[in-house]
Coordinates of C-alpha atoms in Angstrom, one line a residue:
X1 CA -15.7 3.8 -17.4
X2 CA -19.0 5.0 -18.5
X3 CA -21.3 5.0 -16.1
X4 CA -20.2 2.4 -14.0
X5 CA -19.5 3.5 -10.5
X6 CA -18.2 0.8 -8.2
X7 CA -18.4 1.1 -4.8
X8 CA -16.1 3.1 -2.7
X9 CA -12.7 0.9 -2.0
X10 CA -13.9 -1.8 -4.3
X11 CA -11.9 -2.9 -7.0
X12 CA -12.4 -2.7 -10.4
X13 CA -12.6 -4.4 -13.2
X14 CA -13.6 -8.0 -12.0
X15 CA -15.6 -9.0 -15.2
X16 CA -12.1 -9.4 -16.7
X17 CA -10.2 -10.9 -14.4
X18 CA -9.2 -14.2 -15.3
X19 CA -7.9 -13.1 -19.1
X20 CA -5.8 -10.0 -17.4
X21 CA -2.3 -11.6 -17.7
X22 CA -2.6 -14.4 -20.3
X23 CA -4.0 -12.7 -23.7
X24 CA -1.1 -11.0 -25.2
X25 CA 1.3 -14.5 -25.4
X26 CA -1.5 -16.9 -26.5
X27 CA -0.3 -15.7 -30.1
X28 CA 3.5 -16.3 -29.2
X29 CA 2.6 -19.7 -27.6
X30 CA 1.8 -21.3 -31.3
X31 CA 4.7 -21.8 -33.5
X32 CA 4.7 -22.7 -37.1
X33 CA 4.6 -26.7 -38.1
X34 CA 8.1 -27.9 -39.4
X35 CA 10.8 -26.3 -37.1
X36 CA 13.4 -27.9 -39.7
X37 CA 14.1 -31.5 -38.0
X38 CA 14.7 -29.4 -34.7
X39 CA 13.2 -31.4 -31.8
X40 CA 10.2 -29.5 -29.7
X41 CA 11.6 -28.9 -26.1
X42 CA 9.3 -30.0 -23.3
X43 CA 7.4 -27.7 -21.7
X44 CA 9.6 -28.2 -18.5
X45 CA 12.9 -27.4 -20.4
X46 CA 10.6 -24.0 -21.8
X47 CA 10.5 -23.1 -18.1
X48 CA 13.8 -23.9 -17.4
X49 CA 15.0 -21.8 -20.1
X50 CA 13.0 -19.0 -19.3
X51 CA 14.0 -19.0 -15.7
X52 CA 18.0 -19.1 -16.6
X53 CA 18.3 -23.0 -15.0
X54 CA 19.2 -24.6 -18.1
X55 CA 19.1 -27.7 -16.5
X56 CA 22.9 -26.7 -14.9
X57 CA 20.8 -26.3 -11.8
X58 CA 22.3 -22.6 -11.2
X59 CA 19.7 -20.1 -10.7
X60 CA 19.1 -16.8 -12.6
X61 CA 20.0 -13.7 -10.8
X62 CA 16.8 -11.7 -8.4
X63 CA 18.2 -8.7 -10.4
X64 CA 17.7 -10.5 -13.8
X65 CA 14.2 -12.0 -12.9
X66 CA 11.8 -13.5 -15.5
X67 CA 8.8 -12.0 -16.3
X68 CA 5.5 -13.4 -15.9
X69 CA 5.1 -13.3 -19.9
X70 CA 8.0 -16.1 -19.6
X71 CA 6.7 -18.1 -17.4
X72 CA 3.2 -18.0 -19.3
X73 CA 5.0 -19.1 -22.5
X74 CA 4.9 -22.8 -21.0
X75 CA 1.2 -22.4 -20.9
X76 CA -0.9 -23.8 -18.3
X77 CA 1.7 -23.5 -15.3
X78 CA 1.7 -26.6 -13.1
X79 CA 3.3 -27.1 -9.5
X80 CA 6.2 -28.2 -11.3
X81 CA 6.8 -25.5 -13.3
X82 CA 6.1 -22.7 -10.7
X83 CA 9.0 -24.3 -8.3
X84 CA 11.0 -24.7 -11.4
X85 CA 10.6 -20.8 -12.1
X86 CA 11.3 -20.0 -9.3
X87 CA 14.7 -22.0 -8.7
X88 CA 17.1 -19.9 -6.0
X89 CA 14.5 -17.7 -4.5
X90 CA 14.3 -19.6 -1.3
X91 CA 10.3 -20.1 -0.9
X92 CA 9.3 -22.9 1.2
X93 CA 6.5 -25.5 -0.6
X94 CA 4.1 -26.1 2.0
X95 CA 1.3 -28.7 2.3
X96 CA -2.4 -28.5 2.6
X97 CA -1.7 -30.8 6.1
X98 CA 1.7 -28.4 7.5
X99 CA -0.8 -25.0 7.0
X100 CA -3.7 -26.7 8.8
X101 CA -1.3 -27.7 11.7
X102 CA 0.6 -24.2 12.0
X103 CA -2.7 -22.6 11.9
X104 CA -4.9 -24.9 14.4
X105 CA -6.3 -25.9 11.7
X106 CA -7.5 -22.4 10.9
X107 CA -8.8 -21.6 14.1
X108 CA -10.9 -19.1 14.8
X109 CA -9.0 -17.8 17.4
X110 CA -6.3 -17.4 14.8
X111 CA -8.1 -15.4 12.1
X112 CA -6.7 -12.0 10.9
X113 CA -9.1 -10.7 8.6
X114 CA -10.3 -10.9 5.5
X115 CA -9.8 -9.3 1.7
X116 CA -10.8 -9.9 -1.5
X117 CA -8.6 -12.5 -1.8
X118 CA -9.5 -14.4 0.9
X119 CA -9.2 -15.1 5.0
X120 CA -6.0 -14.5 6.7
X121 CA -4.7 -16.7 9.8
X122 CA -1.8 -16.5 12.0
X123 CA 0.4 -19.4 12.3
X124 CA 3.7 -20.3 13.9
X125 CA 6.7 -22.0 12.1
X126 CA 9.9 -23.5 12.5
X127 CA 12.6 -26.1 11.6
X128 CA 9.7 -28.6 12.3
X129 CA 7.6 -27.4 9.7
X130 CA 9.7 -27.6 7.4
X131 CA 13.8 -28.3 7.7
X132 CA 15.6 -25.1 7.9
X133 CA 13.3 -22.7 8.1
X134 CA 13.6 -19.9 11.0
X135 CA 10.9 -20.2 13.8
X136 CA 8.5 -17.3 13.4
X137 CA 5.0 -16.0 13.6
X138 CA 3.2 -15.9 9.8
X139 CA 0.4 -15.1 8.3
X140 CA -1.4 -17.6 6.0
X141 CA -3.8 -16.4 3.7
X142 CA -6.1 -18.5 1.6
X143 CA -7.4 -17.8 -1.9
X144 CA -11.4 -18.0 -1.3
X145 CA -12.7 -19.9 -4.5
X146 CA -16.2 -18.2 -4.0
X147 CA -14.3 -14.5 -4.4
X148 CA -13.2 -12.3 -6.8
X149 CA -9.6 -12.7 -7.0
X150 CA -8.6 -16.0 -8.5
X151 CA -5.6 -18.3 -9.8
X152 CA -3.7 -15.7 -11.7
X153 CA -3.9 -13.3 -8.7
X154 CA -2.6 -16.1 -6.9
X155 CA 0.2 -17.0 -8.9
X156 CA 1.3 -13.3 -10.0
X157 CA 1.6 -12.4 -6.1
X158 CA 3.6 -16.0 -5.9
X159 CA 5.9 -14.7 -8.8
X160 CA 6.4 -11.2 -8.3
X161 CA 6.9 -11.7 -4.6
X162 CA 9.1 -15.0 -5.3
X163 CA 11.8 -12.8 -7.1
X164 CA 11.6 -9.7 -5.7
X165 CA 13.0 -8.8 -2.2
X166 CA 13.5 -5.3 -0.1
X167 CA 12.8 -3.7 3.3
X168 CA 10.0 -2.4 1.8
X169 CA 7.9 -5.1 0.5
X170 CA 6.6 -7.5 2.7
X171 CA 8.2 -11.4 2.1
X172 CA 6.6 -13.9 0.8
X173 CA 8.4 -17.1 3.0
X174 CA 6.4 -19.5 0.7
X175 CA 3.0 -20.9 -0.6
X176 CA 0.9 -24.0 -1.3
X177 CA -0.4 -25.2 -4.9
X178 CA -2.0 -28.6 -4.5
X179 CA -5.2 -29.8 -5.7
X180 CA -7.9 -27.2 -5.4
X181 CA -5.6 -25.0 -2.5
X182 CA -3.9 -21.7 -3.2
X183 CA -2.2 -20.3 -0.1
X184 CA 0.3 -17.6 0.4
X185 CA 2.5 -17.3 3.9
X186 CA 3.7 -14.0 4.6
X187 CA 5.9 -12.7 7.4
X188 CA 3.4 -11.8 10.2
X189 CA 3.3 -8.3 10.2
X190 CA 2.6 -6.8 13.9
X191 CA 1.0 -3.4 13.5
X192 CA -1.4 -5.2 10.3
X193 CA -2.5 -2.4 7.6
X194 CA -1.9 1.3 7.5
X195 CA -5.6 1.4 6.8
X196 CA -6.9 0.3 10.3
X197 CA -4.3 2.9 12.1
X198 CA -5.8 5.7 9.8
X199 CA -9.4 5.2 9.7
X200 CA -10.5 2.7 12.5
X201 CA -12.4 4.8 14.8
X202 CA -11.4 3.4 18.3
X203 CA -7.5 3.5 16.7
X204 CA -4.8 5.7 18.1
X205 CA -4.0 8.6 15.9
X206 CA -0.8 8.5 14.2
X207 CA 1.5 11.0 15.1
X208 CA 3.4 13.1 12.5
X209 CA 6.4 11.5 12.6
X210 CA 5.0 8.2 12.5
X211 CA 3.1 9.2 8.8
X212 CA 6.0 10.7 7.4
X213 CA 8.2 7.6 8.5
X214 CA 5.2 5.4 6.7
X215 CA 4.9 7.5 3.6
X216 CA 8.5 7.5 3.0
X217 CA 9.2 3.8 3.5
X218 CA 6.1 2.9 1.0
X219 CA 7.6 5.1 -1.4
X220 CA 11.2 3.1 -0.6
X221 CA 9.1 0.1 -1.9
X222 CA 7.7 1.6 -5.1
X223 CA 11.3 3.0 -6.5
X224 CA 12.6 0.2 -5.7
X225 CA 9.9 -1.8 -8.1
X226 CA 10.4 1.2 -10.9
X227 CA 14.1 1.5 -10.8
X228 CA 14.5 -3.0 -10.8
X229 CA 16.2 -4.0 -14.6
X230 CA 12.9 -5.4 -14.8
X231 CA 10.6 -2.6 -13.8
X232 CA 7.3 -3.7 -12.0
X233 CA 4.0 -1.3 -12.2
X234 CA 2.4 -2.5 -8.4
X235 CA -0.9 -1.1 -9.8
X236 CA -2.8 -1.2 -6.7
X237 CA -1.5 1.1 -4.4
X238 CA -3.3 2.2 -1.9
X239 CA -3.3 2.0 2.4
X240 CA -4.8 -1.4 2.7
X241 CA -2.1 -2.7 0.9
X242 CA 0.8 -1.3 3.1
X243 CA 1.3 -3.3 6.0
X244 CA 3.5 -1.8 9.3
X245 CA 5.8 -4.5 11.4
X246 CA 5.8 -3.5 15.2
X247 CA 8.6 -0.1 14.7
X248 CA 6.0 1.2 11.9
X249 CA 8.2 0.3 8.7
X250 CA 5.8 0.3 5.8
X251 CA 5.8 -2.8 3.8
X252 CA 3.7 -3.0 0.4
X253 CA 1.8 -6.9 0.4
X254 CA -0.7 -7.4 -2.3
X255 CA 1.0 -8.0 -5.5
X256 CA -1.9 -9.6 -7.6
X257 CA -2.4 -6.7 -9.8
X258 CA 1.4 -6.1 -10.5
X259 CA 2.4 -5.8 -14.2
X260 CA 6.0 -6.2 -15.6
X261 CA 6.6 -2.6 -16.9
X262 CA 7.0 -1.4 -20.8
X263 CA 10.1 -3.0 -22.6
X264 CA 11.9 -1.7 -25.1
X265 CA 11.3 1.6 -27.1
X266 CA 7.2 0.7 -25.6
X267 CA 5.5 3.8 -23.3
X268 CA 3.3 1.9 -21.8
X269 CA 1.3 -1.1 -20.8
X270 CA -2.0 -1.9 -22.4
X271 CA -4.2 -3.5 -19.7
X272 CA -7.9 -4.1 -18.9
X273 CA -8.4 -1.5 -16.5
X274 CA -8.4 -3.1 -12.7
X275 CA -7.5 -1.1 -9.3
X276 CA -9.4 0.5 -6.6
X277 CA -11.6 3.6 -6.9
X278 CA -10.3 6.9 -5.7
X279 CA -6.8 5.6 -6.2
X280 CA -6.6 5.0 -9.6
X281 CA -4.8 7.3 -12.4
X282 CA -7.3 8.9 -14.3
X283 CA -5.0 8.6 -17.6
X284 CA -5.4 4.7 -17.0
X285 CA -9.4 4.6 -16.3
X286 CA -9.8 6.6 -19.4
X287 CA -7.3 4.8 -21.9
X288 CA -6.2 1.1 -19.9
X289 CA -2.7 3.0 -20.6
X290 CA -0.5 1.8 -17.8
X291 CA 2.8 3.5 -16.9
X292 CA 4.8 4.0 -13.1
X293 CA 3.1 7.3 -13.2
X294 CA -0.1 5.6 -12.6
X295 CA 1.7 4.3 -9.4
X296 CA 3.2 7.5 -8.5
X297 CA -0.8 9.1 -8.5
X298 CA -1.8 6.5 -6.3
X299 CA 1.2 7.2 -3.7
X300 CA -0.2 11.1 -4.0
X301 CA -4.0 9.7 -2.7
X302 CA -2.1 7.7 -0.3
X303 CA 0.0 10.9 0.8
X304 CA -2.9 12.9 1.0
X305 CA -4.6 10.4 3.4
X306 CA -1.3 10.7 5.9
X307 CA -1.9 14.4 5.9
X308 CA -5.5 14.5 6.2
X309 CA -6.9 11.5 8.1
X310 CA -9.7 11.5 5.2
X311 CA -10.2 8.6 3.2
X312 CA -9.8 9.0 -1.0
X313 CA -13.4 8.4 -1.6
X314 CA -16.0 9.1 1.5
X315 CA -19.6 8.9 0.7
X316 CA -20.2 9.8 3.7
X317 CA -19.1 14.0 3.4
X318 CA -20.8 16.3 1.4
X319 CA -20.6 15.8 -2.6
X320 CA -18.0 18.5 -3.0
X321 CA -15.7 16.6 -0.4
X322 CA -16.3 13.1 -1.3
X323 CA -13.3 12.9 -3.6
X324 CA -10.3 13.4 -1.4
X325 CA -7.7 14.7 -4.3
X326 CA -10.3 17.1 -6.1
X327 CA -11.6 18.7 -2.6
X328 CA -8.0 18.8 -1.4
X329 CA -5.9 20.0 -4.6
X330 CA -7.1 23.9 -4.5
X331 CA -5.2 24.4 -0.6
X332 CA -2.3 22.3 -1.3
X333 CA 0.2 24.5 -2.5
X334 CA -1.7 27.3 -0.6
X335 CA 0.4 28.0 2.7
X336 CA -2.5 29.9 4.6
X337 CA -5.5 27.4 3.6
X338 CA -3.4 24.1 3.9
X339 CA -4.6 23.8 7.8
X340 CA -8.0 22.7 6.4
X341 CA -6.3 19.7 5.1
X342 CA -4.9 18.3 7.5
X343 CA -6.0 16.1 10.2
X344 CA -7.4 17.4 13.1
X345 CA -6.0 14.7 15.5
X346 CA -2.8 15.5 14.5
X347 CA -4.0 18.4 17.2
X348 CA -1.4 20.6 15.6
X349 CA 1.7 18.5 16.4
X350 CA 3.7 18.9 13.0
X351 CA 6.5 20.9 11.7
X352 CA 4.3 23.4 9.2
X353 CA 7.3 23.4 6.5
X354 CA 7.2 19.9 6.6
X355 CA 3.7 19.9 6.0
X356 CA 4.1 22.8 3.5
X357 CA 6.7 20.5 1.6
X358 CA 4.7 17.0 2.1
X359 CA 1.7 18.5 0.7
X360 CA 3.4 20.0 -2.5
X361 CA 4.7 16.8 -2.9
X362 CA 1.4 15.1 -3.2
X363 CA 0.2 17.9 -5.5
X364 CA 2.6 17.0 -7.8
X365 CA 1.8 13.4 -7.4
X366 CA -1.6 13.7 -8.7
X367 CA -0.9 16.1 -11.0
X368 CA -3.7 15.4 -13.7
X369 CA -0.8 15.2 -16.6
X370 CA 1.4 11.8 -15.8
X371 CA 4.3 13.7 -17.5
X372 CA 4.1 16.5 -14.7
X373 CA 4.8 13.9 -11.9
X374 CA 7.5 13.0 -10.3
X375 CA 9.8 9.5 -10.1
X376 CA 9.2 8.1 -6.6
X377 CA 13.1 8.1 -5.9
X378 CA 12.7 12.3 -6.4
X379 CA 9.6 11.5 -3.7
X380 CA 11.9 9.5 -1.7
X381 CA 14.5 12.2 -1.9
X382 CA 11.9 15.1 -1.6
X383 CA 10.1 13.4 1.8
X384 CA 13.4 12.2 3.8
X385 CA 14.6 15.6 4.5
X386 CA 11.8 16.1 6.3
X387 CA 11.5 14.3 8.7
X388 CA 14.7 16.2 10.5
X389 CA 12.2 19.7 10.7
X390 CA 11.0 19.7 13.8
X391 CA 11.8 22.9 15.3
X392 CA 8.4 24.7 13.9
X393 CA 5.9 22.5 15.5
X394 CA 2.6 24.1 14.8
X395 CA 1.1 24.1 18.6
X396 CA -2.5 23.9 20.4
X397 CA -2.4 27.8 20.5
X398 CA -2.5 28.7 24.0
X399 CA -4.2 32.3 24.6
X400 CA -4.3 33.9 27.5
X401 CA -6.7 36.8 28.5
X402 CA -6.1 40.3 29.6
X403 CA -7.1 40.4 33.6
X404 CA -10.6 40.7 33.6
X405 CA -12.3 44.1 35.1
X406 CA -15.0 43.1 37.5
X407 CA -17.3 44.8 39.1
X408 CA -18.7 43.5 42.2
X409 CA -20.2 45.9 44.4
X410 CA -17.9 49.0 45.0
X411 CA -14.7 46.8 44.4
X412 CA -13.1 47.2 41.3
X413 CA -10.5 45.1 40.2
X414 CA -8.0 46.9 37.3
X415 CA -4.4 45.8 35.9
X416 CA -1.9 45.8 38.3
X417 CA -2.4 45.5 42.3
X418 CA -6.3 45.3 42.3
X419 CA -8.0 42.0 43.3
X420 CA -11.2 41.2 42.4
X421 CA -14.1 38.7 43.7
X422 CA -17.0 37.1 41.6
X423 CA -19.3 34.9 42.9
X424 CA -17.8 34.9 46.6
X425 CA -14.1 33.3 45.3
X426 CA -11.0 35.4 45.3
X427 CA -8.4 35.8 42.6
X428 CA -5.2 37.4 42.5
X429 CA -4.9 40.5 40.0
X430 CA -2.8 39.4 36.5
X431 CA -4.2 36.1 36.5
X432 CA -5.2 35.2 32.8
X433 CA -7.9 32.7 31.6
X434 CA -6.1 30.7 30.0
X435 CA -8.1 29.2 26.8
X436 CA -7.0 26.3 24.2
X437 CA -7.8 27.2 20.8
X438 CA -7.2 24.0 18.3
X439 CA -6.9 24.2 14.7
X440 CA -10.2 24.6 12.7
X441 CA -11.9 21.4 12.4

């Protein structure tokens, strides 16, 4: 990386974006001249092919998805061929005209937010937008041509999120590709990003159970991409990108950065190195090497953020506390330091083994060796348990004083049977001050 330090949260590797997925089959693409009689198939029957039609109209199989390197053999990918690629996966084309009338015309009054990729508006569709499809709130998000995310963002999240389905990643019910327009509609997730619920400062605090329900269900999402016959790196994890429906399930969106995983006898990925700061693998900054341990690092930042309410990269504390995993990794396998780790507004209200457990888990995530972490279905298996301790809940500490001696006059009030008086009001002996000490902030 050098000496380039991007901002905190921002992504990086921009300079490179548009080459990031297209490089390494521009050599396959060109075939030598002759072929021996045998007639060149069209680039339509190459995508066919590729995505297991051939022509019989059947689809392939979600488990035996394409890659994106196959669908970038037919070159420049037109409308045509992305709907082709994406025969049997149930997403809805949708018109420039149908978005603009589910959205009010994109309405002020229905605008989400906004990411690098681009605003986000809720919308409302049914059978009437489009025949047979279930009537439901969506999101609608629009690829902003002045931003930094671009077409092939576009079209990975379109392909990745076309193919792949679970609880735990967020569906994609379909998108628009005409002219200029690149548009994505999403289910409308209620409760938006875990993000806002963590570090919005007028926001709620999460309780414990609530955080361990979100870390295990985004870890659901990330075996799930690891373990597919075609594993997927997601390469961006990270809270923003973890969306919660309105009973908290954890849902990963954001799949422009996702890589079809090492095939073969290959170890890795080779890649331009893109992601966001603090939850990047350092392995992968320093060599572009990516892996599903690079994943499993950024599910330990992510961890570490449900335990301590802190983002992964603060300016905003002092140097030695900016960077979340190298200020927190000395106290979290240490049982008597791990309180200054996590999150004061927690207020105490966890289970202290399944803290102790949780945070040697994400210790092990971010282990500074790849091989040294774990798979995220040992995660998944690690974190589930512990959601059923809750007999050790870790308290406000209530104290109560001795009764106090005073001396008022010739009156003395001691232990039992005395009464005492201070400042002309009465109080029966044995009567403790009662005071609330909190966990160390």
């Amino acid at each position: 990386m050098g000496g380039y330090k991007p901002a905190a949260g921002a992504r990086l590797g921009w300079g490179s974006l548009f080459g990031c997925f297209g490089s390494s089959s521009h050599g396959r693409r060109k075939k030598a001249k002759g072929g021996g009689g045998k007639k060149k198939k069209s680039k339509q029957q190459k995508v066919a092919a590729a995505a297991g039609s051939s022509g019989s109209g059947r689809p392939r199989s979600l488990q035996s998805r394409m890659s994106f390197t196959e669908l970038s053999l037919s070159g420049m990918v037109s409308p045509e061929d992305l709907s082709l690629s994406l025969v049997g996966s149930n997403l809805h084309v949708f018109t420039i005209a149908e978005l603009r009338a589910v959205t009010r015309d994109f309405s002020m009054t229905n605008f989400i937010g906004e990411g690098g990729f681009g605003p986000v508006y809720k919308g409302y569709v049914d059978d009437k937008t489009k025949p047979g499809l279930a009537a439901q709130s969506v999101a609608v998000k629009l690829l902003d041509l002045e931003g930094g995310q671009g077409h092939t963002e576009w079209l990975t999240e379109v392909f990745f999120l076309g193919q792949l389905r679970h609880p735990h990643l967020v569906k994609l019910i379909g998108y628009c590709y005409e002219d200029e327009h690149r548009l994505l509609v999403y289910e409308f997730m209620t409760r938006v990003s875990l993000e806002k619920h963590l570090f919005k400062k007028y926001a709620a605090s999460l309780p414990w159970s609530t955080r361990l329900k979100i870390a295990i269900g985004a870890a659901k999402g990330l075996a799930f991409l690891h373990e597919a016959e075609k594993p997927v790196i997601y390469r961006d994890f990270k809270t923003s990108n973890i969306l919660l429906d309105s009973d908290y399930k954890a849902k990963l969106s954001d799949f422009g950065l996702a890589k079809d995983g090492p095939e073969d006898d290959e170890t890795h990925v080779s890649t331009r190195v893109m992601g966001t700061q603090g939850y990047a693998a350092p392995e992968y900054i320093m060599t572009g090497h990516l892996t599903a341990k690079s994943d499993v690092y950024g599910f330990g930042v992510v961890l570490l953020e449900l335990l301590s309410g802190r983002k992964a990269v603060d300016k905003s504390r002092p140097a030695r506390e900016q960077s979340l995993v190298e200020w927190a990794r000395p106290y979290l396998t240490d049982a008597r330091r791990l309180d200054r780790v996590m999150d004061p507004a927690l207020a105490g209200q966890y289970s202290s083994r399944a803290a102790h457990k949780a945070a040697a888990v994400a210790h092990q995530c971010v282990a500074l060796n790849p091989k040294s972490r774990p798979h995220m279905s040992a995660v998944v298996d690690a974190l589930e348990p512990l959601l059923a301790l809750d007999d050790c809940i870790v308290g406000p500490f209530v104290y109560v004083a001795p009764p106090e001696t005073i001396t008022n006059g010739d009156e003395a009030a001691v232990g039992k049977g005395g009464s005492g008086r201070r400042g002309g009001r009465r109080r029966s002996s044995g009567e403790g001050a009662a005071a609330v000490v909190r966990p160390e902030e």
